[in-house]
Tab-separated table of C-alpha atoms in Angstrom:
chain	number	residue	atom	x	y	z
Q	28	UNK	CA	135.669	97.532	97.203
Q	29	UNK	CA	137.435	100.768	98.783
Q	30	UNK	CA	133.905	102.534	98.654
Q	31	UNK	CA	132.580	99.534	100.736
Q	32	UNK	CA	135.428	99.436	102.704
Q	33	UNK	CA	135.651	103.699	103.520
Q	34	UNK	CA	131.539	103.054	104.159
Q	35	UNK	CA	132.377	100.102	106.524
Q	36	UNK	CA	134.938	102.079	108.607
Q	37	UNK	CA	132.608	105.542	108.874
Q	38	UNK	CA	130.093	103.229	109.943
Q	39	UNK	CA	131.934	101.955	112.823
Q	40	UNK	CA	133.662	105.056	113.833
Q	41	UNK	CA	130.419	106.352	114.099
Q	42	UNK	CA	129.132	103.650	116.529
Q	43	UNK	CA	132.648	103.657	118.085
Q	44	UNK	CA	131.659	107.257	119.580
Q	45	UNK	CA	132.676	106.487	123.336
Q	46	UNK	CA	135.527	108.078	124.473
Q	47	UNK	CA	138.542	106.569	126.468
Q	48	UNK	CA	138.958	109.136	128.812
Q	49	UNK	CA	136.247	111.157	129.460
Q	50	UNK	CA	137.428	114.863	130.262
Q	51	UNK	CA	136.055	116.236	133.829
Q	52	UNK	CA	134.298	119.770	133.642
Q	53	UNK	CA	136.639	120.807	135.783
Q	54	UNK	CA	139.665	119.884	133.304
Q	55	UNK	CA	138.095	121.768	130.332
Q	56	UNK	CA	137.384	124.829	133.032
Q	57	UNK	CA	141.264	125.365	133.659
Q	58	UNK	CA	142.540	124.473	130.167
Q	59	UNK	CA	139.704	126.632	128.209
Q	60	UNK	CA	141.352	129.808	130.733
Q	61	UNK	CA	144.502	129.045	130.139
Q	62	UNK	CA	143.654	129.230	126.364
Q	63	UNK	CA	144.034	125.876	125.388
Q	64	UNK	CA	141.013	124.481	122.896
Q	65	UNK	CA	139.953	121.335	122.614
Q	66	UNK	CA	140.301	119.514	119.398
Q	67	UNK	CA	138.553	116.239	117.571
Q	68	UNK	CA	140.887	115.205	114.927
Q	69	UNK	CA	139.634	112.204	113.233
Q	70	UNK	CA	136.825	109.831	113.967
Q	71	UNK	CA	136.617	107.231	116.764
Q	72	UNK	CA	139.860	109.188	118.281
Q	73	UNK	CA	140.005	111.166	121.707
Q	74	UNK	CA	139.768	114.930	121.407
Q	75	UNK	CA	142.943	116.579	122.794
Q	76	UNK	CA	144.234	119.849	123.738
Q	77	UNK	CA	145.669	122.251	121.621
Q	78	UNK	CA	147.091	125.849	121.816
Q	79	UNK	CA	146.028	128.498	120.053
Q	80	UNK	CA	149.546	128.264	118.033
Q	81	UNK	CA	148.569	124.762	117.484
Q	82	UNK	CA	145.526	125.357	116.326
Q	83	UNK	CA	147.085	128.100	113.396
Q	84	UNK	CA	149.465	125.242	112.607
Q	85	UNK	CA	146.897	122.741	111.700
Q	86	UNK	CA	145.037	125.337	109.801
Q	87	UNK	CA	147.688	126.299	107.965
Q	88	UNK	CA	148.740	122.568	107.387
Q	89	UNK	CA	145.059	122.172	105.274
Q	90	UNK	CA	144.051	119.674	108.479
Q	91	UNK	CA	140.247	120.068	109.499
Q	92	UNK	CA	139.141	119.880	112.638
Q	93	UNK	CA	135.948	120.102	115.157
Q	94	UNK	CA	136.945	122.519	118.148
Q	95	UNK	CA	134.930	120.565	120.454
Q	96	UNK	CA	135.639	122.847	123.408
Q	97	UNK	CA	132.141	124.491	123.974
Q	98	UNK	CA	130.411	121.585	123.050
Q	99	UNK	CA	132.151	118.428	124.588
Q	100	UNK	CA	130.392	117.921	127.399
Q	101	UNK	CA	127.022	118.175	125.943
Q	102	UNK	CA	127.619	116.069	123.369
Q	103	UNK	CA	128.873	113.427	126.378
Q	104	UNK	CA	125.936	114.386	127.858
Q	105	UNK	CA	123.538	113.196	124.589
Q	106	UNK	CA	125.596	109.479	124.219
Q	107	UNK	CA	125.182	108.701	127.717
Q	108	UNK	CA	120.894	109.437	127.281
Q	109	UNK	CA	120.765	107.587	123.675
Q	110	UNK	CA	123.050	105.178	124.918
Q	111	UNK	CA	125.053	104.657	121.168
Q	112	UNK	CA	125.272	106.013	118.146
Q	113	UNK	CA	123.351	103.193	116.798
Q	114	UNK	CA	120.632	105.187	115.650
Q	115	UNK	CA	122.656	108.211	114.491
Q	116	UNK	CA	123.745	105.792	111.923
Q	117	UNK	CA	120.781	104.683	110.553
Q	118	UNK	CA	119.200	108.258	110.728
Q	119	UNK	CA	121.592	109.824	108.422
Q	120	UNK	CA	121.492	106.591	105.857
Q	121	UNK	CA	117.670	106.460	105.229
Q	122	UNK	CA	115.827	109.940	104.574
Q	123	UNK	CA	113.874	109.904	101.857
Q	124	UNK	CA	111.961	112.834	99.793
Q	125	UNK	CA	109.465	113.101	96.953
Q	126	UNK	CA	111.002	114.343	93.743
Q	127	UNK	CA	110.551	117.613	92.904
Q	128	UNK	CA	107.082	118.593	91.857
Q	129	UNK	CA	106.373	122.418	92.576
Q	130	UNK	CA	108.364	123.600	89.258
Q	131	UNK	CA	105.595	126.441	88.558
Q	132	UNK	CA	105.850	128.177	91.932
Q	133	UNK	CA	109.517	127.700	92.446
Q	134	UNK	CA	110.488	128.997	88.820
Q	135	UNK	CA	108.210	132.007	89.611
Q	136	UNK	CA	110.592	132.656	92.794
Q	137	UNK	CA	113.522	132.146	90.913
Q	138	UNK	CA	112.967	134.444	88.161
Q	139	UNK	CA	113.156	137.228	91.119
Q	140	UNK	CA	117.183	136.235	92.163
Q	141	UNK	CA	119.472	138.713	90.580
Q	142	UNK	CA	123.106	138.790	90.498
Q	143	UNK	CA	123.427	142.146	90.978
Q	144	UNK	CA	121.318	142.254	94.700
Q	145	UNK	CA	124.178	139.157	95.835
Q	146	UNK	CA	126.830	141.488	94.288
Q	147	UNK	CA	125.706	145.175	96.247
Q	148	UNK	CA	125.467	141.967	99.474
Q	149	UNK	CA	129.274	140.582	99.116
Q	150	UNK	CA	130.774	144.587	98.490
Q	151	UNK	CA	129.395	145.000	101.653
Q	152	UNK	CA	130.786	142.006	102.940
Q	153	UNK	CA	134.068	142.235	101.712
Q	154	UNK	CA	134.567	145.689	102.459
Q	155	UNK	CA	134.738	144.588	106.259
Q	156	UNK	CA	138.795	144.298	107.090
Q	157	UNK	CA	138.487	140.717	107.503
Q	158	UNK	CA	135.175	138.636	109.241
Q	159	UNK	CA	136.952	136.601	111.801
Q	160	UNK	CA	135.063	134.928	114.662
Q	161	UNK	CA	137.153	136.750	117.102
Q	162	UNK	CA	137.880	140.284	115.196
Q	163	UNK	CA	135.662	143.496	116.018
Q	164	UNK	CA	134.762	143.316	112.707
Q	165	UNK	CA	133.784	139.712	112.331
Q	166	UNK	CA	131.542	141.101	115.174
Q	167	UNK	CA	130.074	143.866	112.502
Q	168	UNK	CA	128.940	141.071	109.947
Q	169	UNK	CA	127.036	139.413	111.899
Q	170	UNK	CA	125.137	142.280	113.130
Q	171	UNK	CA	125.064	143.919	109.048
Q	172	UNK	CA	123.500	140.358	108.118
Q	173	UNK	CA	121.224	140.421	110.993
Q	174	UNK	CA	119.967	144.191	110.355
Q	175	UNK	CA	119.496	142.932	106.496
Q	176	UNK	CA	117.429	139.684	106.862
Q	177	UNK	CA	114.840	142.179	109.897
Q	178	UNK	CA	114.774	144.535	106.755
Q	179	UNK	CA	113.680	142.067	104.802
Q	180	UNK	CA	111.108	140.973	106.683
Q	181	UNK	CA	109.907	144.540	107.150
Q	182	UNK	CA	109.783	145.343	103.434
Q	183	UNK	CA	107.709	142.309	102.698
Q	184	UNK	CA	105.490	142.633	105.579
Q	185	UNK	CA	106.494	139.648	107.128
Q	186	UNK	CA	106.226	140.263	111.092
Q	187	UNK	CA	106.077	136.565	111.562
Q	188	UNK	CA	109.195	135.731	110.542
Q	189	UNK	CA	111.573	135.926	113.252
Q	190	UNK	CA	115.760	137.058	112.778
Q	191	UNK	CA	118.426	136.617	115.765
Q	192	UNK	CA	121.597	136.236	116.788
Q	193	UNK	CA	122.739	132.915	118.750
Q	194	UNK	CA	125.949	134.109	121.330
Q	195	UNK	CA	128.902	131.980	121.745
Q	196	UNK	CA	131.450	132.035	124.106
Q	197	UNK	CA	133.718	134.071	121.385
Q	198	UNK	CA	133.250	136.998	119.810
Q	199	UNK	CA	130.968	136.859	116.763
Q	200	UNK	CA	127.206	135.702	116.964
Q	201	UNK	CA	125.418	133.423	114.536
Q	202	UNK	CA	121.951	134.241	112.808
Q	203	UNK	CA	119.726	132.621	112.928
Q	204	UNK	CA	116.116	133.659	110.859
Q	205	UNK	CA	112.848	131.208	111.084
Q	206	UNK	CA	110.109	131.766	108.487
Q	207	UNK	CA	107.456	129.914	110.448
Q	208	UNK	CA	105.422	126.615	109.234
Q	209	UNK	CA	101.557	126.303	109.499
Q	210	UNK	CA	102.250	123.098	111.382
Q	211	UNK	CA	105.338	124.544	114.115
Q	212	UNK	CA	105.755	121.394	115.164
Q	213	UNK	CA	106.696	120.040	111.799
Q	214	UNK	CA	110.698	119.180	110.448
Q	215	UNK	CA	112.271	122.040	109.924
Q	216	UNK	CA	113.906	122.645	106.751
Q	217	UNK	CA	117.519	124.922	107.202
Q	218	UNK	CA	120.201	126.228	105.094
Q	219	UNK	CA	123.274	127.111	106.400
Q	220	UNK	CA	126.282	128.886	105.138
Q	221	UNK	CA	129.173	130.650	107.643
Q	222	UNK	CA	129.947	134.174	107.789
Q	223	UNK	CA	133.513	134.368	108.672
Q	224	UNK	CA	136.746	134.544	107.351
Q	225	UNK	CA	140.272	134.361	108.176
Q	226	UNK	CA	143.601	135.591	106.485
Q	227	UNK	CA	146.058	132.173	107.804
Q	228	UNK	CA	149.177	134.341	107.762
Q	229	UNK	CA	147.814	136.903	110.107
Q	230	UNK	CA	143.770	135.996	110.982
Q	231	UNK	CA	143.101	138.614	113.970
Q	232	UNK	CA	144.477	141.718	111.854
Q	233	UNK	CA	145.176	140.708	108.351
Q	234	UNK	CA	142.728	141.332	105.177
Q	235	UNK	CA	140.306	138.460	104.668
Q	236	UNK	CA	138.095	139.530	102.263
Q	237	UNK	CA	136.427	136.261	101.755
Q	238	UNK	CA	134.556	136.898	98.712
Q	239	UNK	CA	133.916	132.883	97.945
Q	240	UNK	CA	134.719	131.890	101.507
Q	241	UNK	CA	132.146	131.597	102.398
Q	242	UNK	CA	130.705	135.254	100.914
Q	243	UNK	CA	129.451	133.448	98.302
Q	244	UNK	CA	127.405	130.875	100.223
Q	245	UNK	CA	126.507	133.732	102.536
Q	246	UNK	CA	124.769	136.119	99.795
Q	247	UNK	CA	123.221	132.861	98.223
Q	248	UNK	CA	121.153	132.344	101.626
Q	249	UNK	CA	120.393	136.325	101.552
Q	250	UNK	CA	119.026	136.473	97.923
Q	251	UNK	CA	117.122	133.077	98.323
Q	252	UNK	CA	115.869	134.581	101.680
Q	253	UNK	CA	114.866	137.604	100.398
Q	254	UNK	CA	113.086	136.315	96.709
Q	255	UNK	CA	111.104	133.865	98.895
Q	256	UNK	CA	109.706	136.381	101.487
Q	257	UNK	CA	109.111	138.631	97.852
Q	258	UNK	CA	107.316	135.395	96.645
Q	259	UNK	CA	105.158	135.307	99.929
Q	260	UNK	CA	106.483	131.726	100.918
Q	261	UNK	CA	104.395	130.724	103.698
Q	262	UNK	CA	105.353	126.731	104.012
Q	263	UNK	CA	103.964	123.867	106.140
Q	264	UNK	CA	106.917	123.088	107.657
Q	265	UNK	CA	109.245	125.921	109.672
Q	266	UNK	CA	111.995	126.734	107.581
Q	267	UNK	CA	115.397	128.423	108.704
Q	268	UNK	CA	117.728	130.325	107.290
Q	269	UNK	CA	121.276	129.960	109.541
Q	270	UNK	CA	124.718	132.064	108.787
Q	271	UNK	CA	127.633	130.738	111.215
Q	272	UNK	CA	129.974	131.915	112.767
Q	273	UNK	CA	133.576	130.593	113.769
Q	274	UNK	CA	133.389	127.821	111.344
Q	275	UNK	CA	137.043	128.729	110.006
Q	276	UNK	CA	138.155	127.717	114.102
Q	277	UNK	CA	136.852	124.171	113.750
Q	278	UNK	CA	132.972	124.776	113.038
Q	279	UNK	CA	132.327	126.296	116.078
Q	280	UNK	CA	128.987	127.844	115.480
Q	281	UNK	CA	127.363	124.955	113.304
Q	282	UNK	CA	128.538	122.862	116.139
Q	283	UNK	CA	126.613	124.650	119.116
Q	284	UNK	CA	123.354	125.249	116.933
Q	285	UNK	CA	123.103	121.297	115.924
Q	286	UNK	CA	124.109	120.241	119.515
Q	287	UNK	CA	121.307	122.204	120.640
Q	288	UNK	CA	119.126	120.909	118.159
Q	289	UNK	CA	119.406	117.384	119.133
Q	290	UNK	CA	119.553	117.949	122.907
Q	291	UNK	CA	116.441	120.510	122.589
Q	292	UNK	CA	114.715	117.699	120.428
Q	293	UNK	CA	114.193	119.343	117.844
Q	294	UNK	CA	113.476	117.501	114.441
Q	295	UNK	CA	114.848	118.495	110.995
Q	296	UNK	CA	113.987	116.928	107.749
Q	297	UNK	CA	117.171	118.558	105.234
Q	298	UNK	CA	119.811	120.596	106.100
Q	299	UNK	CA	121.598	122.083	103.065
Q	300	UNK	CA	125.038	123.301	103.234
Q	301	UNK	CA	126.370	126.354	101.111
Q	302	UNK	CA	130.246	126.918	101.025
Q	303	UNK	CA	131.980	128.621	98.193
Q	304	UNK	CA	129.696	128.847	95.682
Q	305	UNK	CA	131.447	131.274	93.288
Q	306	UNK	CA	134.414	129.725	91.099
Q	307	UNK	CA	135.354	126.996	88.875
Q	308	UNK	CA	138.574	126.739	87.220
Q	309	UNK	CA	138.951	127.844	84.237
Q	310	UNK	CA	139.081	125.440	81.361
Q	311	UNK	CA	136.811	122.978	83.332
Q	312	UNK	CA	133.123	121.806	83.367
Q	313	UNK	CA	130.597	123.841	85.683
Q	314	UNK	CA	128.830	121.752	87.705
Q	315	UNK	CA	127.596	121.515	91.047
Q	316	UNK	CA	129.753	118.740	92.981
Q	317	UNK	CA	128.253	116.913	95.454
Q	318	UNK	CA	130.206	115.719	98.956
Q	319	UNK	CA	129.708	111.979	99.192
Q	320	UNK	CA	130.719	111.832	102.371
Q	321	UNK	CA	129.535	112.943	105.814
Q	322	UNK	CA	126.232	113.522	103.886
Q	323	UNK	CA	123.037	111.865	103.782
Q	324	UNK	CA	122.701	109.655	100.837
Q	325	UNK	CA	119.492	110.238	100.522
Q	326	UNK	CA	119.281	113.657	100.730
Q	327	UNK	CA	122.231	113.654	97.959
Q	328	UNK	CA	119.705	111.853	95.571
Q	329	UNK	CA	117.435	114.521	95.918
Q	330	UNK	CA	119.451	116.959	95.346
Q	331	UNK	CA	120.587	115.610	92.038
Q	332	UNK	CA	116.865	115.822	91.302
Q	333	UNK	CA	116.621	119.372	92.334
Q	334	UNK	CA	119.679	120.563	90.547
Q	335	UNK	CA	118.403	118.661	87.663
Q	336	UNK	CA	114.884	120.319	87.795
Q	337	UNK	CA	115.566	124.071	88.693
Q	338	UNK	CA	119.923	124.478	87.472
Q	339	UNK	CA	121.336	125.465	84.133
Q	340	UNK	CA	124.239	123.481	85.305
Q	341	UNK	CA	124.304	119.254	85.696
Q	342	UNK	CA	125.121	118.003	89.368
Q	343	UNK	CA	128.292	116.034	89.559
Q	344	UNK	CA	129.658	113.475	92.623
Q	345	UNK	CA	132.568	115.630	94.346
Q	346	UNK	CA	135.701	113.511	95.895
Q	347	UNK	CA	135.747	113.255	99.848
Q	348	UNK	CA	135.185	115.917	101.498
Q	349	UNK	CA	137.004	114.917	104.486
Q	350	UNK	CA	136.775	115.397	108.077
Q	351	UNK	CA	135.121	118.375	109.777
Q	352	UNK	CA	135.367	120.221	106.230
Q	353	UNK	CA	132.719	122.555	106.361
Q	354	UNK	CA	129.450	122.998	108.452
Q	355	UNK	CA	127.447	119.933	107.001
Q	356	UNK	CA	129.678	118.037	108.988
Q	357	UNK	CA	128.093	119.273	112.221
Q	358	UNK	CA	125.118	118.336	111.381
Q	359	UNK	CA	126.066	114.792	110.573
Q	360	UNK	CA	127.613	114.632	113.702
Q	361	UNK	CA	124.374	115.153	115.186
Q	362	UNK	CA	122.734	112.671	112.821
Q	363	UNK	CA	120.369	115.060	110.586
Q	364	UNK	CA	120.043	114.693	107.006
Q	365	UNK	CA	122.600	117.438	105.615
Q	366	UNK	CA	124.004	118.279	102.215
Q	367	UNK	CA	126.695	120.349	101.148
Q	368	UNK	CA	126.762	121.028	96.880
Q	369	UNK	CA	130.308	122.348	95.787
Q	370	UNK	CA	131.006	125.424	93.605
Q	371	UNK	CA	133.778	122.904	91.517
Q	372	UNK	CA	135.294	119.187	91.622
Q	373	UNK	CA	137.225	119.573	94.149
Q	374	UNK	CA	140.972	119.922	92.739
Q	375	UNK	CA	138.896	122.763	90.567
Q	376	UNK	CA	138.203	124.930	93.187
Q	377	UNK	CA	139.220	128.781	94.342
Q	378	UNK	CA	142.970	128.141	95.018
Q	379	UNK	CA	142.725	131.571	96.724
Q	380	UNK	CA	140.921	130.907	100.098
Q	381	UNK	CA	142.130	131.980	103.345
Q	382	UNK	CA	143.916	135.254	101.972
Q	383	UNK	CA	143.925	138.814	100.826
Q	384	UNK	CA	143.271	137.208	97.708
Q	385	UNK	CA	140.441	136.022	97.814
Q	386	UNK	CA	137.907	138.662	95.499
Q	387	UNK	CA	135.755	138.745	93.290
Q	388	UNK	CA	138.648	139.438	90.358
Q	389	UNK	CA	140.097	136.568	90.487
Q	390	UNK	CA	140.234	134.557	87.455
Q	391	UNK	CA	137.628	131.939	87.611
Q	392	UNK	CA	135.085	133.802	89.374
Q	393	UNK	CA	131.458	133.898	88.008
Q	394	UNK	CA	128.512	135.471	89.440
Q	395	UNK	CA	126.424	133.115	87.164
Q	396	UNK	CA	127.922	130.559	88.245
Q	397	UNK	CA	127.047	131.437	91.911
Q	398	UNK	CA	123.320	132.574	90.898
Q	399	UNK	CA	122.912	128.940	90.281
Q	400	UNK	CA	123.687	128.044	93.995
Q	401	UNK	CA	120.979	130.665	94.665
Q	402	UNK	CA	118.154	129.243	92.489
Q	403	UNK	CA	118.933	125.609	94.165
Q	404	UNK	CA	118.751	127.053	98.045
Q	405	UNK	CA	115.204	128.970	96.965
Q	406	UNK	CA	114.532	125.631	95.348
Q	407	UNK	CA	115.590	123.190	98.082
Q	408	UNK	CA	113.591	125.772	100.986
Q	409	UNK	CA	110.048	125.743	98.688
Q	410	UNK	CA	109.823	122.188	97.377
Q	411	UNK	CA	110.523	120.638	101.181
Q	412	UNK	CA	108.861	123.141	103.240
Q	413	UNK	CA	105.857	123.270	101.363
């Protein structure tokens, strides 16, 4: 009866998408330059202001958030053309896929992944003071991850395939890299993973290594990138490869990417989320947990095929994931299929997020355990984009 009664209320909240007060450009002009951001807090509630101080306070308080500043009055903008959110709703509730039938060609892909590339990836990664969306150096990951998936591409003789950076009003740029389909106009296929980090006691300055979050994610995407272009994946449908920034702030640069998805029209048939791929805690099962919520059921079911077909390590149903947790949720909010698979049960995950702490030495850390994250994005990209 809860689970009815949790699906019930998302369901409505989701309709329920109007707001009371709609927010004049002007209003967002004056606030955004005094520094003030914009923040959705729960569903079916108005966004409100917040400053920056604010904003640390909720971070720090473990209370997830979509910064909706840059992105407000588009998304107004969309539910005054569609009208409601009627469709949203049953969009996200009914994708469907074919089990997974491609095991020879996929297999021969992932035989190529290697934890040592994703390792010589995250040193690099890590090595960076800290990768926050508004740090000089947050700026310098995006642009090492864009120079690596371009050398990619040049090493395998792929000149089709096509890397760059999406700008946002902050700082640090997104990537975005499209390995085209033989029918363009076809679904895409994207998996997404975000390259920042933040230190919560000091996030402009302090060390934020960020080795599981979201390195981990972030090196899965480059190693399944990179053994696929090795593997001369050519698919049918266009498949992307997106890391984002800002998603520590309140998912800013999921957010702008899937807005301008569904106000450019464009159509996507999965979007799989990778977020801290890396640890489980010791003493526990390994298993990939799945979010329940703010996910498409559908494209959870096949993903507990997938996992089943191509991981050394059984799928498992994660608890809520909450609001705004992680990227998948932007998507969602768009209404395209997402997932988002969990390095541990949550309760069992890296306790050390959002520190100095967070390494690769921590106990609990396994790059097997992250490889297997790997083989299911290489996985997930082949057996829908072919």
């Amino acid at each position: 009866m809860k689970s009815l009664l949790s699906t019930l209320l998302l369901l409505f909240a989701i309709v329920s998408v109007g707001y009371a007060r709609p927010i004049a450009t002007s209003e967002i002009a004056a606030k955004s330059a005094q520094g003030l951001r914009l923040l959705s807090l729960a569903e079916g509630e108005d966004p409100v202001w917040k400053t920056e101080a604010e904003v640390l306070d909720l971070l720090r308080a473990g209370k997830n958030f979509f910064d909706v500043t840059d992105t407000y009055e588009l998304e107004t903008k969309l539910r005054a053309q569609t009208g409601s959110a009627a469709k949203v709703v049953s969009d996200v509730l009914r994708a469907t896929y074919a089990a997974p039938s491609k095991q020879t060609q996929v297999r021969a892909i992932l035989g190529t992944l290697t934890t040592t590339n994703m390792q010589s990836y995250l040193n690099t990664l890590t090595a960076f003071n800290n990768r926050y969306y508004r740090s000089t150096t947050g700026v310098s990951a995006s642009n090492w991850i864009l120079s690596t998936v371009q050398g990619f591409a040049t090493q395998y003789g792929r000149s089709d395939v096509v890397a760059q950076q999406v700008t946002h009003s902050f700082q640090q740029p997104s990537v975005v890299v499209r390995i085209p389909g033989s029918n363009p106009s076809a679904p895409r296929v994207l998996l997404g993973s975000h390259m920042d980090s933040i230190n919560l006691s000091n996030p402009t300055n302090g060390r934020a290594p960020g080795a599981d979050d979201d390195g981990t994610g972030a090196v899965n995407l480059l190693e399944a990138y990179r053994a696929l272009l090795q593997g001369n994946f050519r698919p049918t449908n266009p498949v992307e490869f997106h890391w984002y920034a800002g998603e520590e702030a309140g998912l800013l640069g999921s957010q702008a990417i899937a807005a301008n998805y569904k106000s450019t029209g464009v159509q996507v048939k999965a979007h799989l989320n990778l977020d801290m791929t890396g640890y489980y805690k010791p003493g526990t099962a390994e298993v990939m947990a799945l979010a329940p919520d703010y996910a498409d059921s559908g494209l959870n079911e096949f993903m507990k095929l997938l996992i089943t077909a191509y991981s050394r390590i059984p799928w498992a149903n994660d608890l809520a994931c909450g609001y705004a947790c992680s990227d998948h949720a932007s998507w969602n909010r768009q209404g395209f299929p997402t997932a988002y698979p969990f390095e541990a049960v949550t309760g069992n995950d890296n306790p050390t997020i959002h520190s100095a702490s967070d390494t690769t030495s921590v106990n609990g850390f396994s790059w097997t355990h992250s490889l297997e994250f790997a083989k299911i994005a290489a996985a997930f990209a082949y057996e829908l984009g072919i």
